[in-house]
Each structure stands twice: as C-alpha cells, then as structure tokens.
GROMACS .gro file of C-alpha atoms in nm:
model
  496
    1UNK     CA    1 -18.674  -3.537 -18.301
    2UNK     CA    2 -18.481  -3.306 -18.077
    3UNK     CA    3 -18.615  -3.136 -17.760
    4UNK     CA    4 -18.681  -2.804 -17.940
    5UNK     CA    5 -18.886  -2.973 -18.211
    6UNK     CA    6 -19.065  -3.179 -17.948
    7UNK     CA    7 -19.156  -2.859 -17.753
    8UNK     CA    8 -19.282  -2.691 -18.071
    9UNK     CA    9 -19.493  -2.995 -18.163
   10UNK     CA   10 -19.628  -3.015 -17.815
   11UNK     CA   11 -19.737  -2.653 -17.824
   12UNK     CA   12 -19.889  -2.705 -18.167
   13UNK     CA   13 -20.107  -2.991 -18.047
   14UNK     CA   14 -20.229  -2.777 -17.756
   15UNK     CA   15 -20.323  -2.503 -18.000
   16UNK     CA   16 -20.516  -2.747 -18.215
   17UNK     CA   17 -20.704  -2.892 -17.913
   18UNK     CA   18 -20.796  -2.536 -17.798
   19UNK     CA   19 -20.923  -2.439 -18.139
   20UNK     CA   20 -21.127  -2.763 -18.162
   21UNK     CA   21 -21.346  -2.665 -17.861
   22UNK     CA   22 -21.685  -2.554 -17.991
   23UNK     CA   23 -21.979  -2.414 -17.790
   24UNK     CA   24 -22.305  -2.473 -17.971
   25UNK     CA   25 -22.555  -2.318 -17.738
   26UNK     CA   26 -22.494  -2.079 -17.451
   27UNK     CA   27 -22.839  -1.928 -17.440
   28UNK     CA   28 -23.037  -1.972 -17.120
   29UNK     CA   29 -23.409  -1.939 -17.050
   30UNK     CA   30 -23.520  -1.585 -16.983
   31UNK     CA   31 -23.566  -1.520 -16.615
   32UNK     CA   32 -23.558  -1.221 -16.381
   33UNK     CA   33 -23.314  -0.933 -16.377
   34UNK     CA   34 -23.099  -1.094 -16.107
   35UNK     CA   35 -23.054  -1.403 -16.312
   36UNK     CA   36 -22.972  -1.198 -16.619
   37UNK     CA   37 -22.696  -1.015 -16.429
   38UNK     CA   38 -22.557  -1.341 -16.298
   39UNK     CA   39 -22.557  -1.494 -16.641
   40UNK     CA   40 -22.385  -1.187 -16.785
   41UNK     CA   41 -22.102  -1.222 -16.529
   42UNK     CA   42 -22.071  -1.590 -16.593
   43UNK     CA   43 -22.041  -1.533 -16.967
   44UNK     CA   44 -21.764  -1.271 -16.910
   45UNK     CA   45 -21.573  -1.516 -16.685
   46UNK     CA   46 -21.600  -1.793 -16.943
   47UNK     CA   47 -21.484  -1.558 -17.216
   48UNK     CA   48 -21.173  -1.463 -17.006
   49UNK     CA   49 -21.108  -1.826 -16.927
   50UNK     CA   50 -21.121  -1.918 -17.296
   51UNK     CA   51 -20.863  -1.642 -17.369
   52UNK     CA   52 -20.595  -1.829 -17.161
   53UNK     CA   53 -20.410  -2.129 -17.298
   54UNK     CA   54 -20.363  -2.430 -17.086
   55UNK     CA   55 -19.982  -2.382 -17.095
   56UNK     CA   56 -20.011  -2.029 -16.955
   57UNK     CA   57 -20.233  -2.151 -16.669
   58UNK     CA   58 -19.992  -2.430 -16.581
   59UNK     CA   59 -19.694  -2.189 -16.582
   60UNK     CA   60 -19.870  -1.945 -16.351
   61UNK     CA   61 -19.967  -2.223 -16.117
   62UNK     CA   62 -19.606  -2.351 -16.096
   63UNK     CA   63 -19.469  -2.007 -16.028
   64UNK     CA   64 -19.722  -1.958 -15.750
   65UNK     CA   65 -19.628  -2.287 -15.587
   66UNK     CA   66 -19.260  -2.204 -15.612
   67UNK     CA   67 -19.313  -1.867 -15.446
   68UNK     CA   68 -19.517  -2.029 -15.167
   69UNK     CA   69 -19.247  -2.291 -15.097
   70UNK     CA   70 -18.972  -2.020 -15.086
   71UNK     CA   71 -19.173  -1.820 -14.833
   72UNK     CA   72 -19.218  -2.128 -14.613
   73UNK     CA   73 -18.842  -2.208 -14.622
   74UNK     CA   74 -18.739  -1.848 -14.544
   75UNK     CA   75 -18.980  -1.835 -14.252
   76UNK     CA   76 -18.854  -2.164 -14.115
   77UNK     CA   77 -18.494  -2.036 -14.121
   78UNK     CA   78 -18.576  -1.698 -13.966
   79UNK     CA   79 -18.401  -1.779 -13.640
   80UNK     CA   80 -18.095  -1.953 -13.788
   81UNK     CA   81 -18.009  -1.728 -14.085
   82UNK     CA   82 -17.866  -1.445 -13.875
   83UNK     CA   83 -17.632  -1.690 -13.699
   84UNK     CA   84 -17.524  -1.835 -14.030
   85UNK     CA   85 -17.450  -1.497 -14.178
   86UNK     CA   86 -17.253  -1.395 -13.872
   87UNK     CA   87 -17.046  -1.713 -13.884
   88UNK     CA   88 -16.979  -1.661 -14.253
   89UNK     CA   89 -16.865  -1.304 -14.196
   90UNK     CA   90 -16.647  -1.418 -13.910
   91UNK     CA   91 -16.473  -1.681 -14.117
   92UNK     CA   92 -16.401  -1.464 -14.421
   93UNK     CA   93 -16.353  -1.131 -14.245
   94UNK     CA   94 -15.973  -1.161 -14.251
   95UNK     CA   95 -15.970  -1.244 -14.622
   96UNK     CA   96 -16.200  -0.945 -14.688
   97UNK     CA   97 -15.971  -0.714 -14.496
   98UNK     CA   98 -15.660  -0.859 -14.651
   99UNK     CA   99 -15.677  -0.861 -15.033
  100UNK     CA  100 -15.429  -1.072 -15.225
  101UNK     CA  101 -15.090  -0.902 -15.262
  102UNK     CA  102 -15.024  -0.747 -15.601
  103UNK     CA  103 -14.720  -0.861 -15.799
  104UNK     CA  104 -14.493  -0.573 -15.910
  105UNK     CA  105 -14.233  -0.619 -16.178
  106UNK     CA  106 -13.904  -0.420 -16.180
  107UNK     CA  107 -13.925  -0.080 -16.352
  108UNK     CA  108 -13.553  -0.066 -16.418
  109UNK     CA  109 -13.240  -0.276 -16.366
  110UNK     CA  110 -12.890  -0.126 -16.355
  111UNK     CA  111 -12.585  -0.338 -16.432
  112UNK     CA  112 -12.291  -0.135 -16.285
  113UNK     CA  113 -12.033  -0.377 -16.424
  114UNK     CA  114 -12.123  -0.254 -16.775
  115UNK     CA  115 -11.996   0.086 -16.665
  116UNK     CA  116 -11.682  -0.029 -16.481
  117UNK     CA  117 -11.815  -0.093 -16.125
  118UNK     CA  118 -11.747  -0.454 -16.031
  119UNK     CA  119 -11.805  -0.415 -15.656
  120UNK     CA  120 -12.081  -0.186 -15.518
  121UNK     CA  121 -12.009  -0.017 -15.179
  122UNK     CA  122 -12.305   0.223 -15.142
  123UNK     CA  123 -12.593   0.381 -15.329
  124UNK     CA  124 -12.768   0.713 -15.261
  125UNK     CA  125 -13.088   0.879 -15.392
  126UNK     CA  126 -13.106   1.244 -15.495
  127UNK     CA  127 -13.357   1.450 -15.303
  128UNK     CA  128 -13.598   1.471 -15.599
  129UNK     CA  129 -13.575   1.090 -15.645
  130UNK     CA  130 -13.459   1.129 -16.006
  131UNK     CA  131 -13.094   1.019 -15.974
  132UNK     CA  132 -12.883   0.755 -15.810
  133UNK     CA  133 -12.521   0.793 -15.706
  134UNK     CA  134 -12.323   0.468 -15.685
  135UNK     CA  135 -11.975   0.428 -15.535
  136UNK     CA  136 -11.781   0.108 -15.591
  137UNK     CA  137 -11.458  -0.048 -15.711
  138UNK     CA  138 -11.341  -0.128 -16.061
  139UNK     CA  139 -11.175  -0.467 -16.010
  140UNK     CA  140 -11.293  -0.640 -15.692
  141UNK     CA  141 -11.402  -0.562 -15.338
  142UNK     CA  142 -11.126  -0.407 -15.128
  143UNK     CA  143 -11.232  -0.588 -14.815
  144UNK     CA  144 -11.220  -0.926 -14.986
  145UNK     CA  145 -10.860  -0.920 -15.111
  146UNK     CA  146 -10.694  -0.666 -14.876
  147UNK     CA  147 -10.538  -0.472 -15.157
  148UNK     CA  148 -10.587  -0.144 -15.334
  149UNK     CA  149 -10.869  -0.129 -15.591
  150UNK     CA  150 -10.953   0.190 -15.781
  151UNK     CA  151 -11.281   0.353 -15.690
  152UNK     CA  152 -11.553   0.465 -15.932
  153UNK     CA  153 -11.858   0.690 -15.895
  154UNK     CA  154 -12.151   0.660 -16.138
  155UNK     CA  155 -12.457   0.887 -16.153
  156UNK     CA  156 -12.763   0.717 -16.302
  157UNK     CA  157 -13.107   0.823 -16.415
  158UNK     CA  158 -13.335   0.639 -16.176
  159UNK     CA  159 -13.619   0.611 -16.435
  160UNK     CA  160 -13.418   0.476 -16.729
  161UNK     CA  161 -13.121   0.328 -16.550
  162UNK     CA  162 -12.880   0.505 -16.788
  163UNK     CA  163 -12.544   0.637 -16.674
  164UNK     CA  164 -12.541   1.017 -16.704
  165UNK     CA  165 -12.206   1.105 -16.534
  166UNK     CA  166 -11.909   0.936 -16.370
  167UNK     CA  167 -11.569   1.015 -16.213
  168UNK     CA  168 -11.283   0.848 -16.026
  169UNK     CA  169 -11.225   0.998 -15.674
  170UNK     CA  170 -10.900   0.816 -15.585
  171UNK     CA  171 -10.666   1.064 -15.752
  172UNK     CA  172 -10.803   1.355 -15.549
  173UNK     CA  173 -10.782   1.164 -15.219
  174UNK     CA  174 -10.435   1.020 -15.268
  175UNK     CA  175 -10.295   1.354 -15.386
  176UNK     CA  176 -10.423   1.526 -15.074
  177UNK     CA  177 -10.282   1.244 -14.856
  178UNK     CA  178  -9.929   1.275 -15.009
  179UNK     CA  179  -9.935   1.652 -14.979
  180UNK     CA  180 -10.052   1.671 -14.617
  181UNK     CA  181  -9.871   1.364 -14.479
  182UNK     CA  182  -9.559   1.311 -14.691
  183UNK     CA  183  -9.387   1.116 -14.416
  184UNK     CA  184  -9.636   0.825 -14.440
  185UNK     CA  185  -9.495   0.526 -14.634
  186UNK     CA  186  -9.658   0.208 -14.745
  187UNK     CA  187  -9.946   0.091 -14.964
  188UNK     CA  188 -10.276   0.274 -14.909
  189UNK     CA  189 -10.613   0.106 -14.937
  190UNK     CA  190 -10.919   0.332 -14.968
  191UNK     CA  191 -11.233   0.201 -14.813
  192UNK     CA  192 -11.550   0.395 -14.913
  193UNK     CA  193 -11.813   0.413 -14.645
  194UNK     CA  194 -12.101   0.626 -14.777
  195UNK     CA  195 -12.201   0.839 -15.074
  196UNK     CA  196 -12.460   1.117 -15.025
  197UNK     CA  197 -12.638   1.375 -15.238
  198UNK     CA  198 -12.653   1.720 -15.081
  199UNK     CA  199 -12.995   1.864 -15.020
  200UNK     CA  200 -12.955   2.107 -15.310
  201UNK     CA  201 -12.846   1.809 -15.527
  202UNK     CA  202 -12.548   2.011 -15.657
  203UNK     CA  203 -12.285   1.842 -15.439
  204UNK     CA  204 -12.185   1.486 -15.359
  205UNK     CA  205 -12.016   1.380 -15.038
  206UNK     CA  206 -11.799   1.070 -15.015
  207UNK     CA  207 -11.687   0.943 -14.671
  208UNK     CA  208 -11.391   0.713 -14.660
  209UNK     CA  209 -11.117   0.550 -14.458
  210UNK     CA  210 -10.754   0.483 -14.562
  211UNK     CA  211 -10.560   0.188 -14.428
  212UNK     CA  212 -10.188   0.143 -14.487
  213UNK     CA  213 -10.036  -0.196 -14.528
  214UNK     CA  214  -9.666  -0.292 -14.573
  215UNK     CA  215  -9.562   0.000 -14.356
  216UNK     CA  216  -9.222   0.024 -14.187
  217UNK     CA  217  -9.221  -0.106 -13.832
  218UNK     CA  218  -9.145   0.240 -13.703
  219UNK     CA  219  -9.454   0.394 -13.866
  220UNK     CA  220  -9.676   0.573 -13.614
  221UNK     CA  221  -9.974   0.646 -13.841
  222UNK     CA  222 -10.159   0.370 -14.024
  223UNK     CA  223 -10.523   0.489 -14.056
  224UNK     CA  224 -10.684   0.806 -14.193
  225UNK     CA  225 -11.038   0.905 -14.259
  226UNK     CA  226 -11.206   1.192 -14.436
  227UNK     CA  227 -11.476   1.344 -14.657
  228UNK     CA  228 -11.453   1.436 -15.026
  229UNK     CA  229 -11.693   1.703 -15.153
  230UNK     CA  230 -11.740   1.734 -15.529
  231UNK     CA  231 -11.995   1.856 -15.773
  232UNK     CA  232 -12.196   1.608 -15.975
  233UNK     CA  233 -11.930   1.601 -16.247
  234UNK     CA  234 -11.666   1.504 -15.993
  235UNK     CA  235 -11.481   1.835 -15.978
  236UNK     CA  236 -11.340   1.864 -15.623
  237UNK     CA  237 -11.471   2.137 -15.394
  238UNK     CA  238 -11.319   2.034 -15.062
  239UNK     CA  239 -11.145   1.737 -14.903
  240UNK     CA  240 -11.121   1.680 -14.525
  241UNK     CA  241 -10.854   1.439 -14.411
  242UNK     CA  242 -10.691   1.355 -14.079
  243UNK     CA  243 -10.536   1.061 -13.890
  244UNK     CA  244 -10.771   0.845 -13.683
  245UNK     CA  245 -10.753   0.936 -13.319
  246UNK     CA  246 -10.900   0.622 -13.170
  247UNK     CA  247 -11.067   0.297 -13.268
  248UNK     CA  248 -11.417   0.439 -13.296
  249UNK     CA  249 -11.587   0.460 -13.632
  250UNK     CA  250 -11.822   0.741 -13.523
  251UNK     CA  251 -11.703   1.052 -13.693
  252UNK     CA  252 -11.867   1.395 -13.723
  253UNK     CA  253 -11.730   1.663 -13.948
  254UNK     CA  254 -11.776   2.040 -13.942
  255UNK     CA  255 -11.756   2.107 -14.313
  256UNK     CA  256 -11.747   2.488 -14.271
  257UNK     CA  257 -11.434   2.472 -14.051
  258UNK     CA  258 -11.287   2.165 -14.226
  259UNK     CA  259 -11.228   1.965 -13.907
  260UNK     CA  260 -11.359   1.671 -13.715
  261UNK     CA  261 -11.553   1.764 -13.400
  262UNK     CA  262 -11.604   1.563 -13.087
  263UNK     CA  263 -11.875   1.298 -13.103
  264UNK     CA  264 -12.192   1.456 -12.960
  265UNK     CA  265 -12.352   1.353 -12.631
  266UNK     CA  266 -12.711   1.242 -12.675
  267UNK     CA  267 -12.973   1.375 -12.437
  268UNK     CA  268 -12.989   1.041 -12.254
  269UNK     CA  269 -12.613   1.052 -12.194
  270UNK     CA  270 -12.556   0.740 -12.403
  271UNK     CA  271 -12.322   0.708 -12.697
  272UNK     CA  272 -12.439   0.665 -13.054
  273UNK     CA  273 -12.349   0.297 -13.038
  274UNK     CA  274 -12.632   0.230 -12.792
  275UNK     CA  275 -12.883   0.497 -12.859
  276UNK     CA  276 -13.227   0.366 -12.788
  277UNK     CA  277 -13.456   0.312 -12.495
  278UNK     CA  278 -13.830   0.250 -12.502
  279UNK     CA  279 -13.908   0.622 -12.485
  280UNK     CA  280 -13.670   0.756 -12.754
  281UNK     CA  281 -13.754   0.762 -13.121
  282UNK     CA  282 -13.645   1.074 -13.300
  283UNK     CA  283 -13.304   1.229 -13.376
  284UNK     CA  284 -13.288   1.610 -13.384
  285UNK     CA  285 -13.004   1.844 -13.478
  286UNK     CA  286 -12.881   2.089 -13.221
  287UNK     CA  287 -12.740   2.431 -13.311
  288UNK     CA  288 -12.383   2.315 -13.246
  289UNK     CA  289 -12.425   2.022 -13.488
  290UNK     CA  290 -12.481   1.750 -13.232
  291UNK     CA  291 -12.754   1.491 -13.262
  292UNK     CA  292 -12.975   1.412 -12.971
  293UNK     CA  293 -13.278   1.191 -12.923
  294UNK     CA  294 -13.620   1.336 -12.844
  295UNK     CA  295 -13.867   1.138 -12.630
  296UNK     CA  296 -14.197   1.006 -12.763
  297UNK     CA  297 -14.459   0.782 -12.612
  298UNK     CA  298 -14.385   0.410 -12.636
  299UNK     CA  299 -14.626   0.141 -12.755
  300UNK     CA  300 -14.868   0.143 -13.048
  301UNK     CA  301 -15.004   0.495 -13.109
  302UNK     CA  302 -15.068   0.722 -13.399
  303UNK     CA  303 -14.740   0.905 -13.337
  304UNK     CA  304 -14.547   0.589 -13.414
  305UNK     CA  305 -14.690   0.591 -13.765
  306UNK     CA  306 -14.561   0.939 -13.836
  307UNK     CA  307 -14.306   0.966 -14.123
  308UNK     CA  308 -13.974   0.798 -14.043
  309UNK     CA  309 -13.800   1.067 -14.248
  310UNK     CA  310 -13.457   1.068 -14.406
  311UNK     CA  311 -13.131   1.166 -14.225
  312UNK     CA  312 -13.021   1.384 -14.521
  313UNK     CA  313 -13.106   1.753 -14.501
  314UNK     CA  314 -13.388   1.751 -14.246
  315UNK     CA  315 -13.408   1.890 -13.894
  316UNK     CA  316 -13.535   1.565 -13.742
  317UNK     CA  317 -13.571   1.202 -13.842
  318UNK     CA  318 -13.675   0.875 -13.684
  319UNK     CA  319 -13.426   0.609 -13.576
  320UNK     CA  320 -13.626   0.360 -13.794
  321UNK     CA  321 -13.389   0.382 -14.087
  322UNK     CA  322 -13.306   0.084 -14.314
  323UNK     CA  323 -13.158  -0.198 -14.117
  324UNK     CA  324 -13.168  -0.569 -14.039
  325UNK     CA  325 -13.323  -0.800 -13.778
  326UNK     CA  326 -13.134  -1.101 -13.658
  327UNK     CA  327 -13.280  -1.386 -13.457
  328UNK     CA  328 -13.017  -1.585 -13.274
  329UNK     CA  329 -13.087  -1.881 -13.050
  330UNK     CA  330 -12.751  -2.057 -13.008
  331UNK     CA  331 -12.448  -1.951 -12.816
  332UNK     CA  332 -12.088  -2.009 -12.916
  333UNK     CA  333 -12.063  -2.317 -12.700
  334UNK     CA  334 -12.372  -2.476 -12.848
  335UNK     CA  335 -12.630  -2.392 -12.583
  336UNK     CA  336 -12.974  -2.308 -12.722
  337UNK     CA  337 -13.205  -2.040 -12.573
  338UNK     CA  338 -13.561  -2.014 -12.700
  339UNK     CA  339 -13.739  -1.815 -12.828
  340UNK     CA  340 -13.408  -1.643 -12.898
  341UNK     CA  341 -13.296  -1.281 -12.917
  342UNK     CA  342 -13.431  -1.043 -13.184
  343UNK     CA  343 -13.152  -0.794 -13.260
  344UNK     CA  344 -13.200  -0.473 -13.451
  345UNK     CA  345 -12.905  -0.314 -13.640
  346UNK     CA  346 -12.902   0.003 -13.846
  347UNK     CA  347 -12.623   0.232 -13.954
  348UNK     CA  348 -12.647   0.533 -14.185
  349UNK     CA  349 -12.488   0.871 -14.264
  350UNK     CA  350 -12.659   1.194 -14.155
  351UNK     CA  351 -12.625   1.545 -14.303
  352UNK     CA  352 -12.762   1.854 -14.126
  353UNK     CA  353 -13.019   2.081 -14.302
  354UNK     CA  354 -12.763   2.364 -14.342
  355UNK     CA  355 -12.515   2.112 -14.492
  356UNK     CA  356 -12.255   2.213 -14.239
  357UNK     CA  357 -12.239   1.903 -14.019
  358UNK     CA  358 -12.194   1.551 -14.147
  359UNK     CA  359 -12.197   1.223 -13.957
  360UNK     CA  360 -12.003   0.953 -14.131
  361UNK     CA  361 -12.198   0.678 -13.957
  362UNK     CA  362 -12.473   0.672 -13.698
  363UNK     CA  363 -12.519   0.332 -13.527
  364UNK     CA  364 -12.855   0.215 -13.389
  365UNK     CA  365 -12.867  -0.119 -13.206
  366UNK     CA  366 -13.119  -0.281 -12.976
  367UNK     CA  367 -13.337  -0.583 -12.929
  368UNK     CA  368 -13.705  -0.668 -12.942
  369UNK     CA  369 -13.930  -0.879 -12.726
  370UNK     CA  370 -14.268  -1.018 -12.843
  371UNK     CA  371 -14.558  -0.997 -12.598
  372UNK     CA  372 -14.676  -1.345 -12.500
  373UNK     CA  373 -14.340  -1.511 -12.562
  374UNK     CA  374 -14.126  -1.621 -12.265
  375UNK     CA  375 -13.868  -1.358 -12.187
  376UNK     CA  376 -13.503  -1.453 -12.191
  377UNK     CA  377 -13.333  -1.473 -11.855
  378UNK     CA  378 -13.038  -1.251 -11.781
  379UNK     CA  379 -12.807  -1.549 -11.816
  380UNK     CA  380 -12.953  -1.625 -12.158
  381UNK     CA  381 -12.890  -1.265 -12.267
  382UNK     CA  382 -12.533  -1.295 -12.144
  383UNK     CA  383 -12.485  -1.629 -12.327
  384UNK     CA  384 -12.616  -1.471 -12.648
  385UNK     CA  385 -12.397  -1.160 -12.594
  386UNK     CA  386 -12.690  -0.918 -12.605
  387UNK     CA  387 -12.710  -0.821 -12.239
  388UNK     CA  388 -12.605  -0.461 -12.319
  389UNK     CA  389 -12.857  -0.411 -12.599
  390UNK     CA  390 -13.134  -0.167 -12.507
  391UNK     CA  391 -13.490  -0.297 -12.536
  392UNK     CA  392 -13.670  -0.130 -12.824
  393UNK     CA  393 -14.047  -0.099 -12.874
  394UNK     CA  394 -14.205  -0.274 -13.172
  395UNK     CA  395 -14.294   0.021 -13.391
  396UNK     CA  396 -14.592  -0.114 -13.587
  397UNK     CA  397 -14.795  -0.419 -13.687
  398UNK     CA  398 -14.582  -0.486 -13.994
  399UNK     CA  399 -14.266  -0.517 -13.781
  400UNK     CA  400 -14.451  -0.739 -13.535
  401UNK     CA  401 -14.563  -0.967 -13.818
  402UNK     CA  402 -14.207  -1.003 -13.943
  403UNK     CA  403 -14.077  -1.083 -13.594
  404UNK     CA  404 -14.349  -1.341 -13.535
  405UNK     CA  405 -14.276  -1.517 -13.861
  406UNK     CA  406 -13.902  -1.541 -13.812
  407UNK     CA  407 -13.769  -1.882 -13.715
  408UNK     CA  408 -13.434  -1.936 -13.555
  409UNK     CA  409 -13.305  -2.285 -13.612
  410UNK     CA  410 -13.058  -2.393 -13.344
  411UNK     CA  411 -12.772  -2.408 -13.590
  412UNK     CA  412 -12.871  -2.105 -13.798
  413UNK     CA  413 -12.891  -1.728 -13.774
  414UNK     CA  414 -13.203  -1.592 -13.927
  415UNK     CA  415 -13.181  -1.241 -14.075
  416UNK     CA  416 -13.428  -1.010 -14.246
  417UNK     CA  417 -13.353  -0.675 -14.415
  418UNK     CA  418 -13.625  -0.415 -14.370
  419UNK     CA  419 -13.681  -0.057 -14.482
  420UNK     CA  420 -13.971   0.180 -14.403
  421UNK     CA  421 -14.111   0.401 -14.673
  422UNK     CA  422 -14.044   0.765 -14.574
  423UNK     CA  423 -14.412   0.821 -14.488
  424UNK     CA  424 -14.386   0.544 -14.231
  425UNK     CA  425 -14.693   0.354 -14.359
  426UNK     CA  426 -14.531   0.071 -14.560
  427UNK     CA  427 -14.249  -0.164 -14.469
  428UNK     CA  428 -14.034  -0.353 -14.719
  429UNK     CA  429 -13.885  -0.689 -14.618
  430UNK     CA  430 -13.614  -0.886 -14.798
  431UNK     CA  431 -13.498  -1.222 -14.672
  432UNK     CA  432 -13.183  -1.231 -14.881
  433UNK     CA  433 -13.057  -1.488 -15.124
  434UNK     CA  434 -13.269  -1.361 -15.412
  435UNK     CA  435 -13.574  -1.531 -15.263
  436UNK     CA  436 -13.847  -1.290 -15.158
  437UNK     CA  437 -13.914  -0.913 -15.139
  438UNK     CA  438 -14.251  -0.809 -14.990
  439UNK     CA  439 -14.435  -0.495 -14.881
  440UNK     CA  440 -14.644  -0.480 -14.565
  441UNK     CA  441 -14.902  -0.231 -14.439
  442UNK     CA  442 -14.770  -0.087 -14.113
  443UNK     CA  443 -15.118  -0.040 -13.961
  444UNK     CA  444 -15.261  -0.385 -14.026
  445UNK     CA  445 -14.946  -0.595 -14.074
  446UNK     CA  446 -15.095  -0.741 -14.396
  447UNK     CA  447 -14.882  -0.806 -14.699
  448UNK     CA  448 -14.988  -0.573 -14.980
  449UNK     CA  449 -14.741  -0.648 -15.258
  450UNK     CA  450 -14.483  -0.897 -15.373
  451UNK     CA  451 -14.191  -0.750 -15.574
  452UNK     CA  452 -14.067  -0.979 -15.845
  453UNK     CA  453 -13.693  -1.022 -15.884
  454UNK     CA  454 -13.520  -1.015 -16.226
  455UNK     CA  455 -13.409  -1.332 -16.395
  456UNK     CA  456 -13.055  -1.213 -16.474
  457UNK     CA  457 -12.905  -1.316 -16.141
  458UNK     CA  458 -12.535  -1.371 -16.078
  459UNK     CA  459 -12.417  -1.143 -16.360
  460UNK     CA  460 -12.082  -1.051 -16.210
  461UNK     CA  461 -12.149  -0.758 -15.971
  462UNK     CA  462 -12.044  -0.813 -15.611
  463UNK     CA  463 -12.058  -0.609 -15.293
  464UNK     CA  464 -12.018  -0.640 -14.920
  465UNK     CA  465 -12.353  -0.494 -14.822
  466UNK     CA  466 -12.712  -0.574 -14.920
  467UNK     CA  467 -12.883  -0.240 -14.981
  468UNK     CA  468 -13.260  -0.185 -14.952
  469UNK     CA  469 -13.351   0.183 -14.996
  470UNK     CA  470 -13.670   0.383 -15.061
  471UNK     CA  471 -13.660   0.698 -15.276
  472UNK     CA  472 -13.721   1.017 -15.075
  473UNK     CA  473 -14.066   1.061 -15.234
  474UNK     CA  474 -14.161   0.701 -15.162
  475UNK     CA  475 -14.238   0.614 -15.523
  476UNK     CA  476 -13.948   0.371 -15.582
  477UNK     CA  477 -13.770   0.099 -15.394
  478UNK     CA  478 -13.410  -0.003 -15.463
  479UNK     CA  479 -13.241  -0.334 -15.393
  480UNK     CA  480 -12.880  -0.439 -15.443
  481UNK     CA  481 -12.775  -0.789 -15.351
  482UNK     CA  482 -12.468  -0.958 -15.503
  483UNK     CA  483 -12.675  -1.272 -15.545
  484UNK     CA  484 -12.919  -1.077 -15.766
  485UNK     CA  485 -12.631  -0.925 -15.957
  486UNK     CA  486 -12.778  -0.586 -16.034
  487UNK     CA  487 -12.932  -0.273 -15.885
  488UNK     CA  488 -13.305  -0.333 -15.917
  489UNK     CA  489 -13.571  -0.061 -15.903
  490UNK     CA  490 -13.949  -0.094 -15.858
  491UNK     CA  491 -14.210   0.174 -15.908
  492UNK     CA  492 -14.446   0.164 -15.607
  493UNK     CA  493 -14.789   0.328 -15.626
  494UNK     CA  494 -14.928   0.511 -15.325
  495UNK     CA  495 -15.191   0.239 -15.281
  496UNK     CA  496 -14.932  -0.035 -15.232
   0.00000   0.00000   0.00000
C-alpha cells in the first residue's frame, strides 16, 4: 500500500470512528432559568465540537504551535538580524552594482582580401555611420618589403559588409608627381597614412607620403607628401603635393589655397608632439586653421565625462582619441624599475568644420601615474626614456581600472588598445593577439560587455596597425587586427 492509499485509509477510519459516536441521552433535570441558559450554551458548544473532525483540530493545533515558535525565534534574533542583513548587503553590494557582462557577437565581418585588399592601412567611418572607407595595398604591405605595392580604396556598407564602390588612387598621384617634378628619378613607393570621409560625406581625403629608392647619388629630393581629394567614386577633385621640408611628420594643409601651412603653435607653446599637461584636454580650431588646447579642470569631475568627440568636422574635440597604453619596466641595459611607466600614445587626422584645413597627423603622448603607487624617480624616468613625457590625468574610472590591471613583466612590454565611445561614457579595451575585447563603464569602471571574436582568424589579410574605432553615432565598434584576419563590426546598444 502506498502513502496515498495509506492516507486515504487513515482518513476513512477516522470518519468511521466519528460516525460511530452515539449520544443516547442529553436531557437534564429541569431546574431554574439560569441552569436552563447554561445548559443551552453547553449544548451549542457540544454541537460545534461535534462538527469538527479530529484531523482538522490536530492541523489547527500544529499551525498554532508553528506560528508561536516562529514568533519566539524572530524575537530572539531582533538584535542580531539588522547586523546580519547589513553584512549580507556589504558582501554582495559590489555584485549587485556590477551585473555580469553581456556577450555580444559580431554583426558583420568584412574580408578585404576578397575584394583585392591584402594589406589594410587605415579605415574611416562616414559621418552617418553607414559606410566604411578602407585604404590598403593589393599585394603586400609596403613597409614590410620596401617596394612599390599598388593601393586600393574600398567603400563598404557598414551594416551588411558589402563592397559598394572602389577605386585605385595610385595613377592619379603618380601622374601628378611626374608632371610637377619631372626631374625626379628612381622608384617611388607610396605610403598611405590616413583616409577620411568629409563631413558632407561626398568627398574622401587620402593623405600619403612618397619615398624614392634607387635614386641617383646626385638626387636632391627623395620624399614627398600630399593629399588626394576625390568623390566617393574615386574621381579626382584636387591633389596637393610638395617635397618634404624637414623630418617632421606633422603636416597641415590649407585645401582652399592648395598649400601646406606652418605647423600651428598651441596655446601652451608646446608642439603637437608633446601636447598635454594636467590642465589641458580639448583641441579647438582657430580662425586661421591652427589647433590649440583649451584648459579644463583636472581630476575626476563631470566635465571629464563629456563627449570625447571626433576630430572630423567639429569645432572642438577631446585629446582622448583612440590610442594605446604601454607599460614598460625594463631599460635597454636590463635594469628594472617598478611599478613601471604607463605611456599613452595616440595619433589621428583632423579636419576642420569648414573642410578647409586638414591635419595629416596629430600626435598625443604622455604618461600616467596611479595614486597610491610609488612614483618613479627622475633617474628611473631617464632610464626608461620617458623623462620628457608630460604627466596626464587619468580621465575616468574605466581607464584607471585598465591601468591597475596591467602587468609589466621585466622582460615584456604590456600594451592595451583603447577607444572611447564618442559620448565619453564607455571605453573599449583590446589586448591584442585575438584574445579579448571588452567594454567598460567610464563612471564605475565595471565591465559591461565582452565582444566575441570571429572564428575565421588568420585568413590572409595583413596590416601594420591594429585599428579600434567607434562609429560617430556610437552604435558600432570596429576592430582590425591582422591576427584576426578581417574587419569585424559589433552593434552596441546604448545600454552597453
């Protein structure tokens, strides 16, 4: 007999016992009115008692006892429960504030080698975040083999990854070079620096350098640089070209006059190669086309979380553009200095809002120090070759988290690529080598997402730069790494 049948049989026996109770005589001798009232009440109580089964009485009794015991226990813990609750909240508060990062799969993957680009030099977003312009080479990377490789520009739909237009810029550049400088002899190598979409998205700018090899010993010109302006179909609109005057790579062009102009003087009097001090954060365009740095308050404040902006087509933008952090602890002669030097490097092209002035490359360099860590001595800075690097403030909690989690092995150089979303609230971090790509909240420093990398690594596309770029509207993130082998795109929601 199972438990259910046993329970039913048990209840059946109780029912039979109850029905077997028989009262033969409940009449009492007649007495006074008081006794009659008392007897009437007693009879009612007995009638109510007979209406309850024994099982119901037992259940009610058990529930009452359980309630009584619970009240006693709660009263006995009255002084300790608040402490326990506080301790529990203290131990899990961080996990409550920091939800598990979401995993985001790629929304598109572009294989430039399928369209003729074997080596990627640079990638640019259009202002509306719908298109990508890619400049690269058709055979191999120019810098790797020191020989001429034909260039190739591809325009891609950023949502689908499909190629929508393409052209080859080399013919236009070499034709202008031969026409303007017919006396130059030798083999030219074109090195493409940057590709940019104009603010109106109707023009594309290509900045480049030309190096001559196998020149006669009497040659006096060996390096040129310039800008090629075309429409999206590759039809030339203007080409600026001139010999390099000095060894600097900082070049600003006046596109309206078609000439290079002198490198601007920043408000602090520094050059663009060492631009930052703890009180300077924002570049602004002057009327004459020069860039200068405006001062803001240093340290953690709401102003630091303002949008970082984009250097293409805006009147001002932050110096916190995509870059890399290096942690070095070892000198060339083997000496080790701990905790090491945290070095910030960023370089990017800038285009004025009126599209007249164009900087080929703006350099930002500096170093960070973490509060609470021992500061490097001047001799240590000299040994690590960073004594001239200006000290930069740590912009936000996400950057601080990345710095604190970097480790510099004595025989290794640790490097992290980072890029702020244009709104300045989210920071992307890539540690290279097709290992990890994460998003961090700039206010809390918590990781909010992990971006999954594609499985089709090492598919034949190379490049000499790792590129990590947000779309201007902040809805997509782009990564190119030769070890991944493709241009990978992720769609990022505003909550990530």
